[in-house]
Amino acid sequence: EVQLVESGGDLVKPGGSLRLSCEVSGLTFSNAWMGWVRQAPGKGLEWVGRIKSKTDGGTTDYGTPVKGRFTITRDDSRDTLYLQMNSLKTEDTAVYYCNTDSLVRNIWGQGTLVTVSS
Amino acid sequence: DIVMTQSPDSLAVSLGERATINCKSSQSVLYSSSNENYLAWYQQKPGQPPKLLIYWASTRGSGVPDRFSGSGSGTDFTLTISSLQAEDVAVYYCQQYYSTPFSFGQGTKLELK
């Protein structure tokens, strides 16, 4: 069974930084393209970004509101995906989901809550 | 960036009746060389992550009941639930994956009448 488990969500002040992790099991992580999607409280889904597998170049793409502030990385030796968030704003408050960026095998974690508030 | 607009924002349908949700993209998501529409539909129930229902605009995901169907091409798409069941109460989102940043519609809340 494929499982994605996010962690690292916390309360952080505006301007601060936070790193989220997503541990993956049950699939060959190194071959997987992975992504992050967020959802502000009571709001809709917002695409944060994705990272391709290293064999496909390992490149990243980001949503417009987070470009230049957020960085997606992966550690294939640990089967773990990361989201480094810098210069956080109150509007970044959301549940952050990691998911497999795949149509045939589209799996999501349960999410981790990030709250940006003074 | 491609903007996705869903209609209606909310919808109330009786059990066993048909539910129809529309999605419009600000530019075509049809990739001409493959003749595929880069459009997906997700279902999200309260307290749960989204679940992929439909991709390539009309291909059902694994285990998705056949009462769910997707149609459309280019910029206009529809998700249809042929006979609404109680477990279909949820918020539904369309998403384009034609070009990054991949964007979602604002969501349509489906309730029981």
CSV table of C-alpha atoms in Angstrom, one decimal, chain B residues 3-107:
chain,number,residue,atom,x,y,z
B,3,VAL,CA,-7.6,30.3,-15.1
B,4,MET,CA,-10.2,27.6,-14.4
B,5,THR,CA,-13.7,28.7,-13.7
B,6,GLN,CA,-16.4,26.3,-12.4
B,7,SER,CA,-20.1,26.6,-12.4
B,8,PRO,CA,-22.2,26.6,-10.3
B,9,ASP,CA,-20.4,27.3,-7.0
B,10,SER,CA,-22.9,25.0,-5.3
B,11,LEU,CA,-25.5,22.5,-6.4
B,12,ALA,CA,-28.3,20.6,-4.6
B,13,VAL,CA,-29.5,17.4,-6.2
B,14,SER,CA,-32.0,14.7,-5.0
B,15,LEU,CA,-30.8,11.1,-4.6
B,16,GLY,CA,-30.9,9.2,-7.8
B,17,GLU,CA,-31.0,12.4,-9.9
B,18,ARG,CA,-28.3,13.7,-12.3
B,19,ALA,CA,-25.7,16.2,-11.2
B,20,THR,CA,-23.8,18.3,-13.7
B,21,ILE,CA,-20.8,20.5,-13.0
B,22,ASN,CA,-19.1,22.7,-15.6
B,23,CYS,CA,-15.5,23.9,-15.9
B,24,LYS,CA,-14.1,26.4,-18.3
B,25,SER,CA,-10.5,27.2,-18.9
B,26,SER,CA,-9.1,30.6,-20.0
B,27,GLN,CA,-7.3,28.9,-22.9
B,28,SER,CA,-7.5,25.6,-24.6
B,29,VAL,CA,-6.0,22.6,-22.7
B,30,LEU,CA,-6.2,20.3,-25.8
B,31,TYR,CA,-2.8,19.2,-26.8
B,32,SER,CA,-3.1,18.9,-30.6
B,33,SER,CA,-0.3,16.4,-31.3
B,34,SER,CA,-1.9,13.8,-28.9
B,35,ASN,CA,-5.5,15.0,-29.2
B,36,GLU,CA,-5.7,14.8,-25.4
B,37,ASN,CA,-7.3,17.3,-23.1
B,38,TYR,CA,-5.1,17.9,-20.1
B,39,LEU,CA,-8.0,18.2,-17.7
B,40,ALA,CA,-8.8,16.3,-14.4
B,41,TRP,CA,-11.6,16.2,-11.9
B,42,TYR,CA,-11.2,15.6,-8.2
B,43,GLN,CA,-13.6,14.9,-5.4
B,44,GLN,CA,-12.9,16.1,-1.9
B,45,LYS,CA,-15.0,15.0,1.2
B,46,PRO,CA,-14.8,16.9,4.5
B,47,GLY,CA,-11.6,16.2,6.4
B,48,GLN,CA,-10.1,14.2,3.6
B,49,PRO,CA,-7.5,14.8,0.9
B,50,PRO,CA,-8.8,15.1,-2.7
B,51,LYS,CA,-9.4,12.0,-4.8
B,52,LEU,CA,-8.7,11.8,-8.5
B,53,LEU,CA,-11.9,10.9,-10.3
B,54,ILE,CA,-11.3,11.7,-14.0
B,55,TYR,CA,-8.2,12.5,-16.1
B,56,TRP,CA,-7.7,13.2,-19.8
B,57,ALA,CA,-11.1,14.8,-19.4
B,58,SER,CA,-13.0,11.5,-19.7
B,59,THR,CA,-10.9,8.6,-18.3
B,60,ARG,CA,-12.2,7.3,-15.0
B,61,GLY,CA,-9.6,6.7,-12.3
B,62,SER,CA,-9.0,3.4,-10.7
B,63,GLY,CA,-12.1,2.2,-8.8
B,64,VAL,CA,-14.2,5.2,-9.7
B,65,PRO,CA,-17.9,4.2,-10.2
B,66,ASP,CA,-19.2,4.4,-13.7
B,67,ARG,CA,-21.9,6.9,-12.6
B,68,PHE,CA,-19.1,9.5,-12.9
B,69,SER,CA,-18.3,10.6,-16.4
B,70,GLY,CA,-16.4,13.5,-17.9
B,71,SER,CA,-16.8,15.2,-21.2
B,72,GLY,CA,-15.8,18.2,-23.2
B,73,SER,CA,-12.8,19.5,-25.2
B,74,GLY,CA,-10.7,22.6,-25.7
B,75,THR,CA,-12.0,25.0,-23.0
B,76,ASP,CA,-15.3,23.6,-21.9
B,77,PHE,CA,-15.7,20.6,-19.8
B,78,THR,CA,-18.4,18.8,-17.8
B,79,LEU,CA,-18.5,16.3,-14.9
B,80,THR,CA,-21.7,14.3,-14.7
B,81,ILE,CA,-22.9,12.1,-11.9
B,82,SER,CA,-25.7,10.1,-13.6
B,83,SER,CA,-27.6,9.0,-10.4
B,84,LEU,CA,-26.5,10.8,-7.2
B,85,GLN,CA,-25.7,8.6,-4.2
B,86,ALA,CA,-25.4,9.9,-0.6
B,87,GLU,CA,-21.7,9.2,-0.6
B,88,ASP,CA,-21.2,11.6,-3.6
B,89,VAL,CA,-21.8,14.7,-1.4
B,90,ALA,CA,-18.5,16.5,-1.6
B,91,VAL,CA,-16.7,19.4,-3.2
B,92,TYR,CA,-15.6,18.8,-6.8
B,93,TYR,CA,-12.6,20.5,-8.5
B,94,CYS,CA,-11.4,20.6,-12.0
B,95,GLN,CA,-7.7,21.0,-12.7
B,96,GLN,CA,-5.7,21.7,-15.9
B,97,TYR,CA,-2.3,20.0,-16.2
B,98,TYR,CA,-1.6,21.4,-19.7
B,99,SER,CA,0.9,24.0,-18.5
B,100,THR,CA,2.5,24.9,-15.3
B,101,PRO,CA,1.4,26.3,-13.0
B,102,PHE,CA,-1.3,23.7,-12.9
B,103,SER,CA,-4.4,25.4,-11.7
B,104,PHE,CA,-7.7,24.3,-10.1
B,105,GLY,CA,-11.1,25.7,-10.4
B,106,GLN,CA,-12.7,27.3,-7.3
B,107,GLY,CA,-14.7,24.2,-6.5
